[in-house]
């Protein structure tokens, strides 16, 4: 078996290889076969480098390339995060399209291909990740690369009519046909992509994918991403006795905790969640002082104006709710903009009675799965989950809500608080068993097995 080559927009070279998360799963696969991980270093350079910088950690070689300021603005901020991200998350009103950003996106993909091509061997298996790099296989093929290439989209794939709003959509989506396998998060995303190929490109459905007008087959499958379930469960069990968790529990003074953990992103439905918690307090006077909500929301993409505006809005909302309801010894919303170690988060999930995961759209949402994995079997908390998260497809033991309906989410918070222990256990058990079988290793192995079987 040849090497595995992973390509993602951003690559962080670890000091040592670790288990856990997507990076851990990739590192494990790269370690087994020996391999290469290519992508942006996160650095801005004055001029594009001719060749990537190589660093080796154990059996894995990392190939890192820098972006120029103009590339960063057009490719990363402009096209990937102000056109594709909002559109694919069903927010066309936030799309800022410009031809020069599109050109930057294509230029960076071409440059990545030129740099990567020099490192590839014919028997390599290449796995490309996410919306930043959709045209990369096409650029590699244009350079004569015949290796097997698979693509996985981590975010939702919107319905045809929405996709059609994007100038140049056809060229973008048709470039997926240069892959041997296209993986999506859910059957609904798979359906949307097949529907696009059928309606916009005249392709016909066939077993496992689509037959394109040029007679070639494209394999399209759903591979719902997951977590390292056993690791999170272990971290949560030991994390619950750590000082950070004990400090949190002590500060609650016996009150319940509802926890939210999300990057500060408009797709995550945070204003709607704050509103729902405020509505819950308004309608359930008897519950005031009995529960606090803790929202952990590290800042991301601060160079994008919509993210700065959202930050200001959430600060105002948290301040207003706390101003209205807080007591000298009780604050309804604890709002924190920083990151925590995985073990600390796992401990926090475990001591929470409610997990609030209410995105307006989300490819999967790993926090929902982490919350479930972190609960204790004896006294598990309840997950309140948006129907628009990919995870809702699998986690049917959650209380499924429509995040646009503030009263619906407020009702679910009350239902979760009042839920009898037996029901909590039964709901949790079905979800935990599912996540034990369908963990991140199973996801990775399923994708790679399908890729090994696919041939254009
Ligand atoms: P994200 O949009 O980043 O991922 P999510 O799936 O929830 O969303 O993953 C976030 C990860 O970051 C989780 O593992 C979480 O624990 C961690 N995290 C969040 N806040 C943190 C904090 N304050 N400190 C430390 N860690 C924190 C994209 C897509 C998702 C898809 C994933 C994987 O948008 O839909 O599930 O990729 O495919």
Coordinates of C-alpha atoms and ligand atoms in Angstrom, one line a residue:
X1 CA 0.0 0.0 0.0
X2 CA 1.4 3.4 -0.9
X3 CA 1.6 6.5 1.3
X4 CA -1.3 8.5 2.5
X5 CA -1.2 12.2 1.7
X6 CA -3.5 14.5 3.6
X7 CA -4.2 18.1 2.4
X8 CA -6.0 20.7 4.4
X9 CA -6.1 24.5 4.4
X10 CA -4.4 24.9 7.7
X11 CA -1.7 22.6 9.1
X12 CA -0.3 22.8 12.6
X13 CA 2.8 20.8 13.2
X14 CA 2.4 19.1 16.6
X15 CA 5.4 18.9 18.9
X16 CA 4.5 15.2 19.4
X17 CA 1.8 13.0 17.9
X18 CA -1.3 12.7 20.0
X19 CA -4.6 10.8 20.0
X20 CA -7.9 12.6 19.8
X21 CA -9.9 14.7 17.3
X22 CA -9.6 14.9 13.6
X23 CA -5.9 15.8 13.7
X24 CA -5.3 12.7 15.9
X25 CA -7.2 10.5 13.5
X26 CA -5.2 11.8 10.5
X27 CA -1.9 11.4 12.4
X28 CA -2.8 7.8 13.3
X29 CA -3.5 7.0 9.6
X30 CA -0.4 8.8 8.4
X31 CA 1.7 7.0 11.0
X32 CA 0.4 3.6 10.0
X33 CA 1.3 4.0 6.4
X34 CA 4.0 6.7 6.6
X35 CA 2.8 9.9 5.0
X36 CA 2.7 13.5 4.2
X37 CA 0.5 16.3 5.4
X38 CA 0.4 19.4 3.2
X39 CA -1.2 22.8 3.8
X40 CA -0.9 26.4 4.8
X41 CA 1.4 27.1 7.8
X42 CA -0.8 29.9 9.1
X43 CA 1.9 32.4 8.2
X44 CA 1.8 35.4 5.9
X45 CA 4.9 35.9 3.8
X46 CA 6.0 38.8 1.6
X47 CA 6.2 36.6 -1.5
X48 CA 5.0 33.1 -2.3
X49 CA 7.6 30.4 -1.7
X50 CA 8.7 28.2 -4.5
X51 CA 8.6 25.1 -2.5
X52 CA 7.0 24.1 0.9
X53 CA 9.0 23.9 4.1
X54 CA 9.3 20.3 5.3
X55 CA 9.2 19.2 8.9
X56 CA 9.2 15.7 10.2
X57 CA 7.6 14.4 13.4
X58 CA 8.0 10.6 13.8
X59 CA 6.8 8.9 10.7
X60 CA 5.0 11.9 9.3
X61 CA 6.3 14.6 7.1
X62 CA 4.6 18.0 7.2
X63 CA 4.9 20.2 4.1
X64 CA 4.0 23.8 5.0
X65 CA 3.4 26.7 2.6
X66 CA 2.9 30.4 3.4
X67 CA 0.3 32.7 1.9
X68 CA 0.9 36.3 0.8
X69 CA -1.3 39.0 2.3
X70 CA -3.2 39.3 -1.0
X71 CA -3.8 35.5 -1.1
X72 CA -4.9 35.4 2.5
X73 CA -7.4 38.2 1.9
X74 CA -8.8 36.9 -1.4
X75 CA -8.6 33.1 -1.0
X76 CA -9.1 32.6 2.8
X77 CA -11.0 35.6 4.1
X78 CA -12.7 36.6 0.9
X79 CA -13.8 33.6 -1.1
X80 CA -13.6 30.7 1.4
X81 CA -15.0 32.6 4.4
X82 CA -17.2 35.4 2.9
X83 CA -18.7 33.5 0.0
X84 CA -18.6 29.8 0.4
X85 CA -19.0 29.6 4.2
X86 CA -22.1 31.8 4.5
X87 CA -23.7 30.3 1.3
X88 CA -23.1 26.7 2.4
X89 CA -24.5 27.6 5.8
X90 CA -27.7 28.9 4.2
X91 CA -27.0 32.6 4.8
X92 CA -27.0 34.0 1.3
X93 CA -27.6 37.5 2.7
X94 CA -24.0 37.4 4.2
X95 CA -22.3 36.4 0.9
X96 CA -19.8 38.9 -0.3
X97 CA -18.8 37.8 -3.8
X98 CA -16.1 39.4 -5.9
X99 CA -14.3 38.2 -9.0
X100 CA -11.0 39.1 -7.6
X101 CA -11.6 36.9 -4.5
X102 CA -12.6 34.1 -6.8
X103 CA -9.4 34.6 -8.8
X104 CA -7.4 34.5 -5.5
X105 CA -9.1 31.2 -4.5
X106 CA -8.3 29.6 -7.9
X107 CA -4.7 31.0 -7.8
X108 CA -4.0 29.6 -4.4
X109 CA -5.4 26.2 -5.4
X110 CA -3.2 26.2 -8.5
X111 CA -0.1 27.1 -6.4
X112 CA -0.9 24.4 -3.8
X113 CA -1.2 21.9 -6.7
X114 CA 2.1 22.9 -8.2
X115 CA 3.9 22.6 -4.9
X116 CA 2.2 19.3 -3.9
X117 CA 2.6 17.7 -7.4
X118 CA 6.4 17.7 -6.9
X119 CA 6.1 15.7 -3.7
X120 CA 3.6 13.1 -5.0
X121 CA 4.2 9.5 -6.1
X122 CA 1.9 7.5 -8.4
X123 CA 0.9 5.0 -5.7
X124 CA 0.0 7.7 -3.1
X125 CA -3.5 8.0 -1.9
X126 CA -4.4 11.7 -1.5
X127 CA -7.2 12.9 0.9
X128 CA -8.1 16.6 0.5
X129 CA -10.2 18.3 3.1
X130 CA -12.9 21.0 3.0
X131 CA -14.3 24.0 1.1
X132 CA -11.0 25.9 0.8
X133 CA -9.7 23.3 -1.6
X134 CA -12.5 22.1 -3.8
X135 CA -10.7 22.7 -7.2
X136 CA -7.4 21.1 -6.0
X137 CA -7.9 17.7 -7.7
X138 CA -8.6 19.4 -11.0
X139 CA -5.4 21.4 -10.7
X140 CA -3.5 18.3 -9.8
X141 CA -5.0 16.4 -12.8
X142 CA -4.0 19.2 -15.1
X143 CA -0.4 18.6 -13.9
X144 CA -0.7 15.0 -14.9
X145 CA -1.2 13.5 -11.4
X146 CA -2.9 10.2 -11.7
X147 CA -3.0 9.2 -8.0
X148 CA -6.2 8.3 -6.2
X149 CA -7.7 11.5 -4.8
X150 CA -10.6 11.7 -2.3
X151 CA -12.4 14.8 -1.0
X152 CA -14.3 15.3 2.2
X153 CA -16.5 18.3 2.8
X154 CA -16.8 19.2 6.5
X155 CA -19.6 21.7 6.0
X156 CA -23.2 21.3 4.6
X157 CA -23.8 21.2 0.9
X158 CA -26.7 23.5 0.2
X159 CA -29.7 22.8 -2.0
X160 CA -29.4 23.4 -5.8
X161 CA -31.4 26.7 -5.8
X162 CA -29.1 28.2 -3.1
X163 CA -26.0 26.9 -4.7
X164 CA -27.1 28.5 -8.0
X165 CA -26.9 31.9 -6.4
X166 CA -23.1 31.7 -6.4
X167 CA -21.5 33.2 -9.5
X168 CA -19.5 30.5 -11.2
X169 CA -21.1 27.7 -9.2
X170 CA -21.1 25.2 -12.0
X171 CA -17.3 25.4 -12.6
X172 CA -16.7 25.0 -8.9
X173 CA -19.1 22.0 -8.3
X174 CA -18.2 20.3 -11.6
X175 CA -14.5 20.3 -10.5
X176 CA -15.5 17.7 -7.8
X177 CA -15.7 15.3 -10.7
X178 CA -11.9 15.2 -10.8
X179 CA -11.9 13.3 -7.5
X180 CA -12.3 9.5 -7.3
X181 CA -14.5 9.9 -4.2
X182 CA -16.5 12.8 -2.7
X183 CA -17.5 12.3 0.9
X184 CA -20.2 14.4 2.7
X185 CA -21.4 14.6 6.2
X186 CA -25.0 13.3 5.9
X187 CA -27.3 11.6 3.5
X188 CA -29.1 14.9 3.0
X189 CA -25.8 16.6 1.9
X190 CA -25.2 13.6 -0.4
X191 CA -28.7 14.0 -1.9
X192 CA -28.1 17.8 -2.4
X193 CA -24.9 17.1 -4.4
X194 CA -26.4 14.3 -6.5
X195 CA -29.4 16.6 -7.2
X196 CA -27.0 19.3 -8.3
X197 CA -25.2 17.0 -10.7
X198 CA -28.5 15.8 -12.1
X199 CA -30.2 19.2 -12.5
X200 CA -27.3 21.4 -13.4
X201 CA -25.0 19.0 -15.2
X202 CA -27.3 16.5 -16.8
X203 CA -25.7 13.5 -14.9
X204 CA -27.8 10.4 -14.0
X205 CA -27.9 8.6 -10.7
X206 CA -26.2 5.2 -10.5
X207 CA -25.2 2.8 -7.7
X208 CA -22.9 4.7 -5.3
X209 CA -22.9 8.0 -7.2
X210 CA -23.6 9.7 -10.5
X211 CA -22.8 8.9 -14.1
X212 CA -21.6 12.1 -15.7
X213 CA -22.5 13.3 -19.2
X214 CA -19.0 12.4 -20.4
X215 CA -19.6 8.7 -19.4
X216 CA -17.4 8.8 -16.3
X217 CA -18.7 7.7 -12.9
X218 CA -18.3 9.8 -9.7
X219 CA -18.6 8.1 -6.4
X220 CA -20.5 10.2 -3.8
X221 CA -21.1 8.9 -0.3
X222 CA -22.0 10.1 3.2
X223 CA -19.4 9.6 6.0
X224 CA -20.7 11.2 9.2
X225 CA -17.6 12.4 11.0
X226 CA -17.3 11.5 14.7
X227 CA -15.1 11.8 17.8
X228 CA -12.7 9.6 19.8
X229 CA -15.6 8.4 22.0
X230 CA -13.5 6.3 24.4
X231 CA -10.9 9.0 24.8
X232 CA -13.5 11.7 25.6
X233 CA -15.3 9.4 28.0
X234 CA -12.0 8.7 29.8
X235 CA -11.0 12.4 29.9
X236 CA -14.4 13.3 31.2
X237 CA -14.3 10.7 34.0
X238 CA -10.9 11.9 35.2
X239 CA -11.5 15.5 34.3
X240 CA -14.5 15.7 36.7
X241 CA -12.1 15.6 39.7
X242 CA -9.7 18.2 38.3
X243 CA -9.4 21.5 40.1
X244 CA -11.0 23.4 37.2
X245 CA -14.1 21.3 37.2
X246 CA -14.3 21.3 41.0
X247 CA -14.0 25.1 41.0
X248 CA -16.9 25.3 38.5
X249 CA -19.1 23.0 40.5
X250 CA -18.4 24.9 43.7
X251 CA -19.3 28.2 42.1
X252 CA -22.7 26.8 41.0
X253 CA -23.7 26.3 44.7
X254 CA -25.8 23.3 43.8
X255 CA -27.5 24.9 40.8
X256 CA -27.9 23.2 37.4
X257 CA -25.6 24.1 34.5
X258 CA -26.5 24.3 30.8
X259 CA -23.3 24.4 28.7
X260 CA -22.7 25.6 25.2
X261 CA -19.3 25.3 23.5
X262 CA -18.9 26.8 20.0
X263 CA -16.5 28.8 17.9
X264 CA -17.9 32.3 17.8
X265 CA -19.6 31.9 14.4
X266 CA -22.9 33.1 13.1
X267 CA -23.7 29.6 11.9
X268 CA -23.8 28.4 15.6
X269 CA -27.1 30.2 16.5
X270 CA -25.7 31.9 19.6
X271 CA -28.0 35.0 19.6
X272 CA -31.0 32.6 19.2
X273 CA -29.6 30.5 22.1
X274 CA -29.2 33.5 24.4
X275 CA -32.7 34.6 23.5
X276 CA -34.1 31.2 24.3
X277 CA -32.4 31.1 27.7
X278 CA -33.8 34.6 28.4
X279 CA -37.3 33.4 27.3
X280 CA -36.9 30.3 29.6
X281 CA -36.1 32.6 32.6
X282 CA -38.9 34.9 31.7
X283 CA -41.5 32.1 31.5
X284 CA -40.3 30.0 34.4
X285 CA -40.0 32.3 37.3
X286 CA -39.6 29.3 39.7
X287 CA -36.5 28.2 37.8
X288 CA -34.6 31.5 38.2
X289 CA -31.6 31.0 40.5
X290 CA -31.8 27.2 39.9
X291 CA -29.7 27.2 36.7
X292 CA -26.9 29.0 35.0
X293 CA -25.9 28.8 31.4
X294 CA -22.2 28.8 30.5
X295 CA -21.4 29.7 26.9
X296 CA -17.8 29.1 25.9
X297 CA -17.1 30.8 22.6
X298 CA -13.5 31.3 21.5
X299 CA -13.1 34.1 18.9
X300 CA -12.4 33.0 15.3
X301 CA -12.0 34.8 11.9
X302 CA -11.8 38.2 13.6
X303 CA -10.6 39.7 10.3
X304 CA -14.1 39.1 8.9
X305 CA -16.5 42.0 9.8
X306 CA -19.6 39.8 10.4
X307 CA -17.7 38.0 13.2
X308 CA -16.8 41.3 14.9
X309 CA -20.4 42.4 14.7
X310 CA -21.6 39.1 16.2
X311 CA -19.2 39.4 19.1
X312 CA -20.5 42.9 20.0
X313 CA -24.1 41.6 19.7
X314 CA -23.5 38.7 22.0
X315 CA -21.8 40.9 24.6
X316 CA -24.8 43.2 24.6
X317 CA -27.2 40.3 24.8
X318 CA -25.4 38.6 27.7
X319 CA -25.1 41.9 29.5
X320 CA -28.8 42.7 29.0
X321 CA -30.0 39.3 30.3
X322 CA -27.7 39.4 33.3
X323 CA -28.7 43.0 34.0
X324 CA -32.3 42.0 34.0
X325 CA -32.2 38.8 36.1
X326 CA -28.9 38.5 38.0
X327 CA -28.9 38.5 41.8
X328 CA -26.0 39.3 44.1
X329 CA -25.2 35.6 44.3
X330 CA -26.4 34.3 40.9
X331 CA -25.6 35.2 37.3
X332 CA -27.7 33.6 34.6
X333 CA -25.3 33.7 31.7
X334 CA -21.5 33.1 32.0
X335 CA -20.0 34.1 28.8
X336 CA -16.3 33.2 28.1
X337 CA -14.3 33.9 24.9
X338 CA -11.4 31.6 25.4
X339 CA -10.1 28.1 24.6
X340 CA -9.7 25.3 27.0
X341 CA -7.9 22.0 26.9
X342 CA -9.9 19.0 25.7
X343 CA -9.7 17.4 29.2
X344 CA -11.0 20.6 30.9
X345 CA -13.9 20.8 28.4
X346 CA -14.7 17.2 28.9
X347 CA -14.9 17.7 32.7
X348 CA -17.2 20.7 32.2
X349 CA -19.5 18.7 29.9
X350 CA -19.7 16.0 32.5
X351 CA -20.9 18.2 35.3
X352 CA -23.5 19.9 33.1
X353 CA -27.1 18.8 33.3
X354 CA -27.9 20.2 29.8
X355 CA -25.8 20.5 26.6
X356 CA -27.1 23.3 24.3
X357 CA -26.1 22.7 20.7
X358 CA -28.4 24.9 18.6
X359 CA -26.6 25.9 15.3
X360 CA -28.7 27.3 12.5
X361 CA -26.7 25.0 10.2
X362 CA -23.8 22.8 10.9
X363 CA -22.1 20.1 8.8
X364 CA -22.0 17.7 11.8
X365 CA -21.2 19.5 15.1
X366 CA -18.7 17.5 17.2
X367 CA -19.6 19.3 20.4
X368 CA -22.9 17.5 20.4
X369 CA -21.1 14.1 20.2
X370 CA -18.5 15.1 22.8
X371 CA -21.2 16.2 25.3
X372 CA -22.8 12.7 25.0
X373 CA -19.5 10.9 25.3
X374 CA -18.6 12.8 28.4
X375 CA -21.7 12.0 30.5
X376 CA -21.7 9.5 33.3
X377 CA -23.9 6.4 32.7
X378 CA -25.5 6.8 36.2
X379 CA -26.6 10.3 36.0
X380 CA -26.3 11.6 32.4
X381 CA -27.2 15.1 31.2
X382 CA -29.6 15.9 28.4
X383 CA -28.6 17.1 25.0
X384 CA -30.7 19.9 23.4
X385 CA -29.8 19.7 19.7
X386 CA -30.8 21.7 16.6
X387 CA -32.4 19.7 13.8
X388 CA -30.1 21.6 11.5
X389 CA -26.9 20.1 12.8
X390 CA -25.7 17.0 10.9
X391 CA -25.4 15.3 14.2
X392 CA -29.3 15.3 14.6
X393 CA -29.4 12.6 12.0
X394 CA -27.7 10.2 14.4
X395 CA -28.4 11.5 17.9
X396 CA -32.1 10.7 18.1
X397 CA -31.9 10.5 21.9
X398 CA -31.5 14.3 22.1
X399 CA -34.3 16.8 22.4
X400 CA -34.4 18.0 18.9
X401 CA -35.3 21.7 18.4
X402 CA -35.8 24.3 15.8
X403 CA -33.3 27.0 16.8
X404 CA -35.3 29.7 15.0
X405 CA -38.2 29.0 17.3
X406 CA -37.1 30.6 20.6
X407 CA -40.0 29.1 22.5
X408 CA -39.2 25.6 21.2
X409 CA -35.7 25.8 22.6
X410 CA -36.9 27.4 25.9
X411 CA -39.5 24.5 26.2
X412 CA -36.7 21.9 25.6
X413 CA -34.6 23.5 28.4
X414 CA -37.5 23.0 30.8
X415 CA -38.2 19.5 29.6
X416 CA -34.5 18.6 30.1
X417 CA -34.4 20.0 33.6
X418 CA -37.6 18.1 34.5
X419 CA -36.7 14.8 32.8
X420 CA -36.8 11.7 35.0
X421 CA -33.5 9.8 35.6
X422 CA -34.8 6.7 33.8
X423 CA -35.6 8.6 30.6
X424 CA -32.3 10.4 30.7
X425 CA -30.4 7.1 31.0
X426 CA -32.3 5.5 28.1
X427 CA -31.8 8.4 25.8
X428 CA -28.1 8.7 26.7
X429 CA -27.5 4.9 26.4
X430 CA -28.8 4.8 22.8
X431 CA -26.6 7.7 21.7
X432 CA -23.5 6.5 23.6
X433 CA -23.7 3.0 22.1
X434 CA -24.0 4.6 18.6
X435 CA -21.0 6.8 19.2
X436 CA -18.9 3.9 20.6
X437 CA -19.5 2.0 17.3
X438 CA -19.2 5.1 15.1
X439 CA -16.2 6.8 16.3
X440 CA -13.5 8.9 14.5
X441 CA -11.4 5.8 13.7
X442 CA -14.4 4.1 12.1
X443 CA -15.1 7.3 10.1
X444 CA -11.5 7.5 8.8
X445 CA -11.3 3.8 8.0
X446 CA -14.6 3.9 6.1
X447 CA -13.6 6.8 4.0
X448 CA -10.2 5.4 3.2
X449 CA -11.6 1.9 2.4
X450 CA -14.1 3.5 0.0
X451 CA -11.4 5.6 -1.6
X452 CA -9.2 2.5 -2.1
X453 CA -12.0 0.9 -4.0
X454 CA -12.8 3.9 -6.2
X455 CA -11.2 4.5 -9.5
X456 CA -12.2 7.2 -11.9
Ligands
LIG1 P1 -16.5 23.5 13.6 O1 -17.4 24.5 13.0 O2 -15.3 24.1 14.3 O3 -16.1 22.3 12.7 P2 -17.4 21.5 15.7 O4 -17.8 20.3 14.9 O5 -18.4 21.7 16.8 O6 -17.4 22.8 14.8 O7 -16.0 21.3 16.2 C1 -15.4 22.2 17.1 C2 -14.3 21.5 17.9 O8 -13.6 22.6 18.6 C3 -14.8 20.6 18.9 O9 -14.0 19.5 19.0 C4 -14.7 21.4 20.2 O10 -14.5 20.6 21.4 C5 -13.6 22.3 20.0 N1 -13.8 23.6 20.7 C6 -14.8 24.5 20.6 N2 -14.6 25.5 21.5 C7 -13.5 25.2 22.1 C8 -12.8 25.9 23.2 N3 -13.3 27.0 23.8 N4 -11.7 25.3 23.6 C9 -11.2 24.2 23.1 N5 -11.8 23.5 22.1 C10 -13.0 24.0 21.6 C11 -16.3 22.1 11.3 C12 -17.8 22.0 10.8 C13 -18.6 21.1 11.7 C14 -17.9 19.7 11.7 C15 -16.4 19.7 11.9 C16 -15.8 18.4 11.7 O11 -18.4 23.3 10.9 O12 -19.9 21.0 11.3 O13 -18.5 18.8 12.7 O14 -15.8 20.7 11.1 O15 -16.1 17.9 10.4

